[in-house]
Amino acid sequence: MTTEEKVSLLVGRGMKIPGVTQTNTVPGVGQTMEKVEGAAGTTNPVDRLGIPLTVVADGPAGLRIEPKRKDDKNTYYATAWPVATLLASTWDTKLVEKVGQSMGNEVKEYGVDVLLSPGMNIHRNPLGGRNFEYYSEDPLVSGKMAAAMVNGIQSNGVGASTKHFALNNQETNRYTVNTIVSERTMREIYLRGFQIAIKESKPWTVMSSYNKLNGTYTSEEYDLLTTILRKEWGFKGLVMTDWFGGKDPVAQMKAGNDLIMPGMPNQTKAILDAIKNGTLDIKVIDENAERFVNYALKTPAFKKYVFTNKPDLKEHASLARIAASNGMVLLKNIGNALPMTKKIQTIATFGNTTYDFISGGTGSGDVNEAYTISLVQGLEAAGYQVETELRTLYTNYIAEEKAKNPKKSMFQEFMNPTPRAAELTIDQDLFIKKAAAADIALITIGRNAGENADRKIDNDFNLSDSEKVLIKNVSDAFHAANKKVVVVLNVGGVIEVASWSHQADAVLLAWQPGMEAGNAVADVLSGKVNPSGKLATTFPVRYTDEASAKNFPGKEFREQAFSGMFGMKQYPAEVTYEEGIYVGYRYFNTFNVKPAYEFGYGLSYTDFKYSNLAVSSTIFGKKITATITITNSGKVAGKEVVQLYLTAPAGKENKPSVELKGFAKTGLLQAGQSQKITFTITADELASFNSAITSWVADAGTYTIKIGSSSLNIKQTASFSLAKKIVTEICNKVLLPQVEIIELKK
Ligand code: BGC
């Protein structure tokens, strides 16, 4: 290959954002036609050698492409799956793998080669604007879910892209922020999930992130992309930048960031110039191009796969519905308010969101689906009557509000998102009238967020005044009439629940459940599906209870403002992870801060008994197995998420009081039925990162296995001892912070 041909492979063909950018075509090398409209990017072909143009498209909740094309009567809708946070709340890796299989099938049948998914950054803070695209606050859950998703997607012969690598845990100043983190925290919390996913699923590609890590852009950081990802973890695939990420294309090439996306002509030029003037060794380009070619050879494009543009959307919708109902979390259920009994016929449904349900978040993680079933539609399809006066009021109000905000282009929406309409104000008399007429009240609280902005504390994490008033008025009126009140949370991330939930009889966390939303919620409310989701992220009492709250989203240096991408005003910024390893339950449990709902928590319509915990040995050799029996001790069939936590011996390292080391979901157990669950614990699970010797070490001493239904509800414990410490992994001393970090210690 000529040098020009090699370099053409390493810089994408650009991206058309109407009025902002143009497609980047390389004269004589590329084609000019885009293959799949609305895909995020394409890579350059080399026709002479049969290297095809390949297409990459978002995203974590399903394939994001344009559903309609000019002069074409066909439609190209994709399935909007439940968001990643909901999928993680299923704790069911088999189900997530199935979702991945169907998602990947749409990727292949619509002519795309790589799905830019899964997103797997850690929920460091509840305000993270893209948390809905990510799984959990815990690296084990994140890693296992991502691996299941990648295995599912890639079983189709298309690629996945684990993103955003790494330490991209906020949207504020996302293009500039320098994440300052200790070596141990980076390894244990923020890299561990990626490490698990790489090992267990071998994604074709990894997407580097926008942020800097201890001073260097991740896409320009050799030690992240080569020393750790490739040399330590054995990653053999392709690394691509996030869109317009990083600054210096030559540094990106040297770091092992093979592909620059979406690609701009000045980047190609910079690389070619550097080769010519000797500052970039052609060997670097050879290696990157070789990895690109290895990727291209695997693609459906290379194999000349004849895609149909006709995936089985009907079948996928029914799987999306099952997945959605399996990841909803029943937070509260007093006096058996749920499931709604046969006596319930008419439901008074309050809250704008009931009528305008949110299938998923905004930005590149948003899917162009054909429809979203609203909660009202779902309830009606399940045979309930929805009170008509309220329905008319809300429907008209929402239509009026929407008419005030004409549809913006994606880019305008991205720069300046349209706020959701304020809650409709309802007359006092109407609450009383409806409490007399209907059998039950249902209120939906909705939240949406996405790329480029983090959430706010007021009117977002916390309820707005009008929402609080709505809940109070409904609760007063319906409770006075001796009727129940159910609140449905249609949210992509954590919100405040502690101050108002006493006014509800039941609270169902429906997350953002994809296009079958209303049907899936109705399945759970009616009892057709017994809820079995559990929180993979803590719900704190107050925002300020979060250990990261003091350092989120960090500092920005306004006086150093500059004009960045597309003329956007940008500021240098930094955030220091002073909470260290104490993220989520690792903090709440260790420091005895009571959350509203803890990690691992979720109710069911039945009860489960845990018995007969047995460990294979009380002395650790190479591994230990722990077996426990789970019995459905209630009256209806259900599934239980069983969690194994470990308390390590108090060694020199600061250790969280418990850490999740295994989880499993039972099958659907009939009343009275039992299932035996077996966990295997290897030395890897005992180890934590010891910075003094740059290694993962399992310390000698006594370990306690704690098996329970949440991180605070431990049912059975057992101990074993490790006679001599084991070094499980020796790492390179790299990516150290340039400044001292005063980390939280217990
Ligand atoms: C996002 C990525 C996405 C890419 C392509 C970026 O803005 O951060 O997650 O895959 O755009 O759309």
PDB file of N, CA, C and O and ligand atoms in Angstrom, residues 15 38-41 56-60 64 115-117 119 130 133-134 161 163-164 168 171 174-175 207-210 240-244 261-262 363-365 410 414 451-452 565, ligand 1:
ATOM      1  N   MET A  15     -18.152  13.615   8.482  1.00  0.00           N
ATOM      2  CA  MET A  15     -19.532  13.475   8.934  1.00  0.00           C
ATOM      3  C   MET A  15     -20.270  14.684   8.416  1.00  0.00           C
ATOM      4  O   MET A  15     -19.751  15.792   8.473  1.00  0.00           O
ATOM      5  N   GLY A  38     -27.579   8.600   8.118  1.00  0.00           N
ATOM      6  CA  GLY A  38     -27.752   8.813   9.549  1.00  0.00           C
ATOM      7  C   GLY A  38     -26.773   8.035  10.404  1.00  0.00           C
ATOM      8  O   GLY A  38     -26.773   8.174  11.627  1.00  0.00           O
ATOM      9  N   ALA A  39     -25.915   7.224   9.775  1.00  0.00           N
ATOM     10  CA  ALA A  39     -24.877   6.530  10.545  1.00  0.00           C
ATOM     11  C   ALA A  39     -23.873   7.579  11.022  1.00  0.00           C
ATOM     12  O   ALA A  39     -23.719   8.636  10.400  1.00  0.00           O
ATOM     13  N   ALA A  40     -23.172   7.271  12.105  1.00  0.00           N
ATOM     14  CA  ALA A  40     -22.277   8.276  12.695  1.00  0.00           C
ATOM     15  C   ALA A  40     -21.030   8.508  11.855  1.00  0.00           C
ATOM     16  O   ALA A  40     -20.461   9.599  11.868  1.00  0.00           O
ATOM     17  N   GLY A  41     -20.589   7.483  11.133  1.00  0.00           N
ATOM     18  CA  GLY A  41     -19.360   7.682  10.372  1.00  0.00           C
ATOM     19  C   GLY A  41     -19.071   6.546   9.419  1.00  0.00           C
ATOM     20  O   GLY A  41     -19.686   5.467   9.495  1.00  0.00           O
ATOM     21  N   VAL A  56     -19.967   2.789  10.637  1.00  0.00           N
ATOM     22  CA  VAL A  56     -20.142   2.644  12.082  1.00  0.00           C
ATOM     23  C   VAL A  56     -21.311   3.520  12.508  1.00  0.00           C
ATOM     24  O   VAL A  56     -21.490   4.611  11.977  1.00  0.00           O
ATOM     25  N   ALA A  57     -22.120   3.028  13.425  1.00  0.00           N
ATOM     26  CA  ALA A  57     -23.300   3.795  13.844  1.00  0.00           C
ATOM     27  C   ALA A  57     -23.562   3.601  15.335  1.00  0.00           C
ATOM     28  O   ALA A  57     -23.248   2.562  15.901  1.00  0.00           O
ATOM     29  N   ASP A  58     -24.164   4.612  15.938  1.00  0.00           N
ATOM     30  CA  ASP A  58     -24.568   4.506  17.348  1.00  0.00           C
ATOM     31  C   ASP A  58     -25.757   3.548  17.453  1.00  0.00           C
ATOM     32  O   ASP A  58     -26.401   3.257  16.419  1.00  0.00           O
ATOM     33  N   GLY A  59     -26.116   3.146  18.641  1.00  0.00           N
ATOM     34  CA  GLY A  59     -25.487   3.404  19.914  1.00  0.00           C
ATOM     35  C   GLY A  59     -26.016   2.404  20.924  1.00  0.00           C
ATOM     36  O   GLY A  59     -26.647   1.391  20.593  1.00  0.00           O
ATOM     37  N   PRO A  60     -25.864   2.700  22.210  1.00  0.00           N
ATOM     38  CA  PRO A  60     -26.122   1.740  23.278  1.00  0.00           C
ATOM     39  C   PRO A  60     -27.574   1.260  23.426  1.00  0.00           C
ATOM     40  O   PRO A  60     -27.807   0.171  23.924  1.00  0.00           O
ATOM     41  N   ARG A  64     -28.802   3.643  15.580  1.00  0.00           N
ATOM     42  CA  ARG A  64     -29.278   5.006  15.297  1.00  0.00           C
ATOM     43  C   ARG A  64     -28.973   5.349  13.845  1.00  0.00           C
ATOM     44  O   ARG A  64     -27.827   5.641  13.484  1.00  0.00           O
ATOM     45  N   LEU A 115     -21.415  -1.350  15.662  1.00  0.00           N
ATOM     46  CA  LEU A 115     -22.319  -0.582  16.516  1.00  0.00           C
ATOM     47  C   LEU A 115     -21.484   0.095  17.602  1.00  0.00           C
ATOM     48  O   LEU A 115     -20.686  -0.572  18.275  1.00  0.00           O
ATOM     49  N   LEU A 116     -21.645   1.405  17.744  1.00  0.00           N
ATOM     50  CA  LEU A 116     -20.853   2.161  18.730  1.00  0.00           C
ATOM     51  C   LEU A 116     -21.478   1.981  20.111  1.00  0.00           C
ATOM     52  O   LEU A 116     -22.077   2.874  20.698  1.00  0.00           O
ATOM     53  N   SER A 117     -21.328   0.817  20.625  1.00  0.00           N
ATOM     54  CA  SER A 117     -21.955   0.373  21.863  1.00  0.00           C
ATOM     55  C   SER A 117     -21.194  -0.859  22.347  1.00  0.00           C
ATOM     56  O   SER A 117     -20.642  -1.572  21.506  1.00  0.00           O
ATOM     57  N   GLY A 119     -21.785   1.560  25.909  1.00  0.00           N
ATOM     58  CA  GLY A 119     -21.179   2.591  26.757  1.00  0.00           C
ATOM     59  C   GLY A 119     -21.003   1.970  28.127  1.00  0.00           C
ATOM     60  O   GLY A 119     -21.910   1.295  28.599  1.00  0.00           O
ATOM     61  N   ARG A 130     -24.972  11.292  30.831  1.00  0.00           N
ATOM     62  CA  ARG A 130     -25.094  10.097  29.992  1.00  0.00           C
ATOM     63  C   ARG A 130     -25.182   8.819  30.807  1.00  0.00           C
ATOM     64  O   ARG A 130     -25.019   7.726  30.257  1.00  0.00           O
ATOM     65  N   GLU A 133     -26.840   5.751  29.472  1.00  0.00           N
ATOM     66  CA  GLU A 133     -26.165   4.938  28.451  1.00  0.00           C
ATOM     67  C   GLU A 133     -25.201   3.945  29.090  1.00  0.00           C
ATOM     68  O   GLU A 133     -24.630   3.108  28.393  1.00  0.00           O
ATOM     69  N   TYR A 134     -24.964   4.107  30.380  1.00  0.00           N
ATOM     70  CA  TYR A 134     -23.991   3.275  31.088  1.00  0.00           C
ATOM     71  C   TYR A 134     -24.719   2.366  32.070  1.00  0.00           C
ATOM     72  O   TYR A 134     -25.870   2.591  32.411  1.00  0.00           O
ATOM     73  N   SER A 161     -18.228  -1.648  19.990  1.00  0.00           N
ATOM     74  CA  SER A 161     -17.197  -0.700  20.409  1.00  0.00           C
ATOM     75  C   SER A 161     -17.423  -0.339  21.866  1.00  0.00           C
ATOM     76  O   SER A 161     -18.359   0.396  22.184  1.00  0.00           O
ATOM     77  N   LYS A 163     -17.038   1.751  24.954  1.00  0.00           N
ATOM     78  CA  LYS A 163     -16.705   3.173  25.034  1.00  0.00           C
ATOM     79  C   LYS A 163     -17.129   3.720  26.381  1.00  0.00           C
ATOM     80  O   LYS A 163     -17.930   3.075  27.059  1.00  0.00           O
ATOM     81  N   HIS A 164     -16.674   4.827  26.849  1.00  0.00           N
ATOM     82  CA  HIS A 164     -15.657   5.721  26.283  1.00  0.00           C
ATOM     83  C   HIS A 164     -14.446   5.523  27.161  1.00  0.00           C
ATOM     84  O   HIS A 164     -14.522   5.832  28.362  1.00  0.00           O
ATOM     85  N   ASN A 168     -14.369   8.865  31.561  1.00  0.00           N
ATOM     86  CA  ASN A 168     -15.263   9.864  30.980  1.00  0.00           C
ATOM     87  C   ASN A 168     -16.588   9.777  31.757  1.00  0.00           C
ATOM     88  O   ASN A 168     -17.518   9.136  31.322  1.00  0.00           O
ATOM     89  N   GLU A 171     -20.300  15.102  31.564  1.00  0.00           N
ATOM     90  CA  GLU A 171     -20.472  15.780  30.281  1.00  0.00           C
ATOM     91  C   GLU A 171     -20.008  17.233  30.339  1.00  0.00           C
ATOM     92  O   GLU A 171     -19.654  17.809  29.310  1.00  0.00           O
ATOM     93  N   ARG A 174     -16.747  18.303  28.538  1.00  0.00           N
ATOM     94  CA  ARG A 174     -16.298  16.949  28.194  1.00  0.00           C
ATOM     95  C   ARG A 174     -15.129  16.916  27.220  1.00  0.00           C
ATOM     96  O   ARG A 174     -14.375  15.959  27.191  1.00  0.00           O
ATOM     97  N   TYR A 175     -15.001  17.969  26.405  1.00  0.00           N
ATOM     98  CA  TYR A 175     -13.897  17.950  25.427  1.00  0.00           C
ATOM     99  C   TYR A 175     -12.564  18.387  26.029  1.00  0.00           C
ATOM    100  O   TYR A 175     -11.538  18.291  25.391  1.00  0.00           O
ATOM    101  N   MET A 207     -13.549   2.584  21.801  1.00  0.00           N
ATOM    102  CA  MET A 207     -13.545   4.025  21.512  1.00  0.00           C
ATOM    103  C   MET A 207     -12.881   4.761  22.670  1.00  0.00           C
ATOM    104  O   MET A 207     -13.302   4.628  23.819  1.00  0.00           O
ATOM    105  N   SER A 208     -11.828   5.507  22.342  1.00  0.00           N
ATOM    106  CA  SER A 208     -11.208   6.319  23.393  1.00  0.00           C
ATOM    107  C   SER A 208     -12.140   7.487  23.706  1.00  0.00           C
ATOM    108  O   SER A 208     -13.062   7.781  22.956  1.00  0.00           O
ATOM    109  N   SER A 209     -11.887   8.150  24.819  1.00  0.00           N
ATOM    110  CA  SER A 209     -12.845   9.154  25.298  1.00  0.00           C
ATOM    111  C   SER A 209     -12.388  10.565  24.958  1.00  0.00           C
ATOM    112  O   SER A 209     -11.319  10.763  24.392  1.00  0.00           O
ATOM    113  N   TYR A 210     -13.200  11.553  25.315  1.00  0.00           N
ATOM    114  CA  TYR A 210     -12.870  12.954  25.035  1.00  0.00           C
ATOM    115  C   TYR A 210     -11.887  13.556  26.042  1.00  0.00           C
ATOM    116  O   TYR A 210     -11.105  14.435  25.711  1.00  0.00           O
ATOM    117  N   MET A 240     -10.608   3.531  18.113  1.00  0.00           N
ATOM    118  CA  MET A 240     -11.003   4.746  17.383  1.00  0.00           C
ATOM    119  C   MET A 240     -11.231   5.875  18.381  1.00  0.00           C
ATOM    120  O   MET A 240     -11.528   5.631  19.543  1.00  0.00           O
ATOM    121  N   THR A 241     -11.097   7.098  17.893  1.00  0.00           N
ATOM    122  CA  THR A 241     -11.372   8.243  18.775  1.00  0.00           C
ATOM    123  C   THR A 241     -12.874   8.391  18.937  1.00  0.00           C
ATOM    124  O   THR A 241     -13.653   7.905  18.117  1.00  0.00           O
ATOM    125  N   ASP A 242     -13.272   9.127  19.953  1.00  0.00           N
ATOM    126  CA  ASP A 242     -14.639   9.624  19.965  1.00  0.00           C
ATOM    127  C   ASP A 242     -14.677  10.765  18.948  1.00  0.00           C
ATOM    128  O   ASP A 242     -13.632  11.280  18.530  1.00  0.00           O
ATOM    129  N   TRP A 243     -15.883  11.161  18.560  1.00  0.00           N
ATOM    130  CA  TRP A 243     -16.044  12.078  17.427  1.00  0.00           C
ATOM    131  C   TRP A 243     -15.412  13.444  17.697  1.00  0.00           C
ATOM    132  O   TRP A 243     -15.798  14.129  18.624  1.00  0.00           O
ATOM    133  N   PHE A 244     -14.436  13.785  16.915  1.00  0.00           N
ATOM    134  CA  PHE A 244     -13.678  15.042  17.039  1.00  0.00           C
ATOM    135  C   PHE A 244     -12.868  15.089  18.338  1.00  0.00           C
ATOM    136  O   PHE A 244     -12.501  16.158  18.809  1.00  0.00           O
ATOM    137  N   MET A 261     -11.916   9.586  14.154  1.00  0.00           N
ATOM    138  CA  MET A 261     -13.296   9.739  13.672  1.00  0.00           C
ATOM    139  C   MET A 261     -13.855  11.090  14.089  1.00  0.00           C
ATOM    140  O   MET A 261     -13.493  11.593  15.137  1.00  0.00           O
ATOM    141  N   PRO A 262     -14.772  11.658  13.294  1.00  0.00           N
ATOM    142  CA  PRO A 262     -15.235  11.131  12.019  1.00  0.00           C
ATOM    143  C   PRO A 262     -14.222  11.373  10.910  1.00  0.00           C
ATOM    144  O   PRO A 262     -14.388  10.852   9.815  1.00  0.00           O
ATOM    145  N   GLY A 363     -29.376  12.639  22.342  1.00  0.00           N
ATOM    146  CA  GLY A 363     -28.021  12.630  21.777  1.00  0.00           C
ATOM    147  C   GLY A 363     -27.761  11.380  20.969  1.00  0.00           C
ATOM    148  O   GLY A 363     -28.691  10.738  20.463  1.00  0.00           O
ATOM    149  N   SER A 364     -26.497  11.000  20.871  1.00  0.00           N
ATOM    150  CA  SER A 364     -26.156   9.864  20.017  1.00  0.00           C
ATOM    151  C   SER A 364     -26.701   8.549  20.563  1.00  0.00           C
ATOM    152  O   SER A 364     -26.752   7.547  19.857  1.00  0.00           O
ATOM    153  N   GLY A 365     -27.130   8.550  21.822  1.00  0.00           N
ATOM    154  CA  GLY A 365     -27.706   7.335  22.400  1.00  0.00           C
ATOM    155  C   GLY A 365     -29.195   7.210  22.134  1.00  0.00           C
ATOM    156  O   GLY A 365     -29.849   6.294  22.632  1.00  0.00           O
ATOM    157  N   MET A 410     -30.823  18.008  14.751  1.00  0.00           N
ATOM    158  CA  MET A 410     -30.112  17.304  15.813  1.00  0.00           C
ATOM    159  C   MET A 410     -29.032  18.196  16.420  1.00  0.00           C
ATOM    160  O   MET A 410     -28.833  18.236  17.622  1.00  0.00           O
ATOM    161  N   PHE A 414     -28.757  19.519  20.148  1.00  0.00           N
ATOM    162  CA  PHE A 414     -27.560  19.152  20.887  1.00  0.00           C
ATOM    163  C   PHE A 414     -26.989  20.389  21.600  1.00  0.00           C
ATOM    164  O   PHE A 414     -26.611  20.349  22.764  1.00  0.00           O
ATOM    165  N   GLU A 451     -26.111  13.566  25.995  1.00  0.00           N
ATOM    166  CA  GLU A 451     -24.792  14.093  25.677  1.00  0.00           C
ATOM    167  C   GLU A 451     -24.637  15.594  25.829  1.00  0.00           C
ATOM    168  O   GLU A 451     -25.565  16.332  25.515  1.00  0.00           O
ATOM    169  N   ASN A 452     -23.460  15.993  26.210  1.00  0.00           N
ATOM    170  CA  ASN A 452     -23.031  17.387  26.189  1.00  0.00           C
ATOM    171  C   ASN A 452     -23.451  18.188  27.411  1.00  0.00           C
ATOM    172  O   ASN A 452     -23.005  19.316  27.572  1.00  0.00           O
ATOM    173  N   MET A 565     -14.406  23.334  18.904  1.00  0.00           N
ATOM    174  CA  MET A 565     -15.079  22.722  17.770  1.00  0.00           C
ATOM    175  C   MET A 565     -16.364  23.465  17.384  1.00  0.00           C
ATOM    176  O   MET A 565     -17.130  23.861  18.253  1.00  0.00           O
TER     177      MET A 565
HETATM  178  C1  BGC B   1     -20.383  10.408  21.413  1.00  0.00           C
HETATM  179  C2  BGC B   1     -20.153   8.949  21.112  1.00  0.00           C
HETATM  180  C3  BGC B   1     -20.787   8.599  19.790  1.00  0.00           C
HETATM  181  C4  BGC B   1     -20.220   9.495  18.720  1.00  0.00           C
HETATM  182  C5  BGC B   1     -20.756   9.220  17.338  1.00  0.00           C
HETATM  183  C6  BGC B   1     -20.001  11.314  20.258  1.00  0.00           C
HETATM  184  O1  BGC B   1     -20.454  12.605  20.458  1.00  0.00           O
HETATM  185  O2  BGC B   1     -19.669  10.783  22.560  1.00  0.00           O
HETATM  186  O3  BGC B   1     -20.664   8.153  22.130  1.00  0.00           O
HETATM  187  O4  BGC B   1     -20.578   7.257  19.493  1.00  0.00           O
HETATM  188  O5  BGC B   1     -20.519  10.847  19.043  1.00  0.00           O
HETATM  189  O6  BGC B   1     -22.047   9.647  17.214  1.00  0.00           O
END
